[in-house]
């Protein structure tokens, strides 16, 4: 459920579909749909062109001539968040009264509850002041990201396209080494023989998936070709894509039924663990959850202060005991505070550690044990933050952390840098642990839900636009 708990959402308008959230949202959506059918309720309806774009009509009560013109432009625009922002932000160059007026206009037109509109604007305004941003170009992407989360439209086509672009840029190194060679390998007419399989395995190893994973994926394709009787290499193109997508199939997880949900975040130093926690917190707050951060990294210099700053910026609660405190005690007392404060989610930061340090790994086990005593079932999720640039060392991290405390999901960071991208394939294939998010940069909006199809496309699409899949 998004920040706007009962807002009407009409995306995918080509099919005239109305998505509803909860009973209240259903009643609101049905009522607005009735008004959409009764065009007399909209004074400018006769000016709106026919077609799929007219499936979404904005609510337009008692407006000024300027607002009437904006309503007409919104109703004519494609039903996409970016298109709507282009309309309402026209003429806006910096933060100020005009910006707040336009944001309020858009959200009111979408029939967001007034108190939630006020909360959204206030929160964003405080964030701008804290970040000292003034020009629209500095914060527009953050505004769109916040609105996408608040309106629960992060999976609309425009948002997915932004993700593909980011992934494509980040995985350019992999495509340089892999995609063109795969295109040459899967040429029509090429026989599927021993040299074909050897070359495929070599290409996969170059993508940093590791020898075992490359061998396993090659064997899966080999079996598929035998079962389906494939003789031409070109016919294995789609099989390759399907095998990769199968590796990333989503794993259903039962959400915590007894809040607060406790999320333990682990990883080695330098993987981006603390900033990833901040981004997860940011997302959860924008989705309407009451969130607390617990500073369990009590040894690294400035770790507590850094997390405190992130909590303040996100509008989340914060708990710490000071440098050198027992991390397990911090986690236990933070959980007490989360219960007392009625929090929905508690993120527990932990000290970055080398996976080979036995005493530090035992500390993680202790934290998990203490949390479970205070709140049966906790931690409900244990997330390993994995740096995509470390290559095969990442597999060692997954193995040893998983053995020590169990891993429920992976977040792969730094895919905007020099990552080859194969680590995601290797981790998914060898340990069957789902990837929940990928980090594509330093900004808050750069932590995006992992989408298998987008990832596979970005991994295998050549830079010159010749698609492999």
mmCIF file of C-alpha atoms in Angstrom, residues 263-267 272-274 276-277 280 346-351 353 364 379 381-385 411:
data_model
loop_
_atom_site.group_PDB
_atom_site.id
_atom_site.type_symbol
_atom_site.label_atom_id
_atom_site.label_comp_id
_atom_site.label_asym_id
_atom_site.label_seq_id
_atom_site.Cartn_x
_atom_site.Cartn_y
_atom_site.Cartn_z
ATOM 1 C CA UNK A 263 15.205 -6.648 9.195
ATOM 2 C CA UNK A 264 18.845 -7.555 9.911
ATOM 3 C CA UNK A 265 21.254 -6.070 7.356
ATOM 4 C CA UNK A 266 24.710 -7.635 7.031
ATOM 5 C CA UNK A 267 27.757 -7.349 4.784
ATOM 6 C CA UNK A 272 27.468 0.068 0.815
ATOM 7 C CA UNK A 273 25.556 -1.476 3.708
ATOM 8 C CA UNK A 274 24.751 1.662 5.711
ATOM 9 C CA UNK A 276 21.565 0.777 1.517
ATOM 10 C CA UNK A 277 19.800 0.711 4.899
ATOM 11 C CA UNK A 280 15.444 0.953 2.317
ATOM 12 C CA UNK A 346 12.971 -2.050 12.475
ATOM 13 C CA UNK A 347 16.165 -2.086 10.401
ATOM 14 C CA UNK A 348 19.193 -3.278 12.386
ATOM 15 C CA UNK A 349 22.563 -2.169 11.073
ATOM 16 C CA UNK A 350 25.553 -4.403 11.878
ATOM 17 C CA UNK A 351 29.305 -3.962 11.833
ATOM 18 C CA UNK A 353 33.135 -7.624 8.761
ATOM 19 C CA UNK A 364 25.880 -11.961 14.057
ATOM 20 C CA UNK A 379 14.801 -11.363 12.431
ATOM 21 C CA UNK A 381 14.442 -10.946 7.031
ATOM 22 C CA UNK A 382 18.222 -11.115 6.871
ATOM 23 C CA UNK A 383 19.642 -9.163 3.939
ATOM 24 C CA UNK A 384 23.191 -9.475 2.645
ATOM 25 C CA UNK A 385 24.474 -6.379 0.849
ATOM 26 C CA UNK A 411 20.893 -6.580 -2.452
#
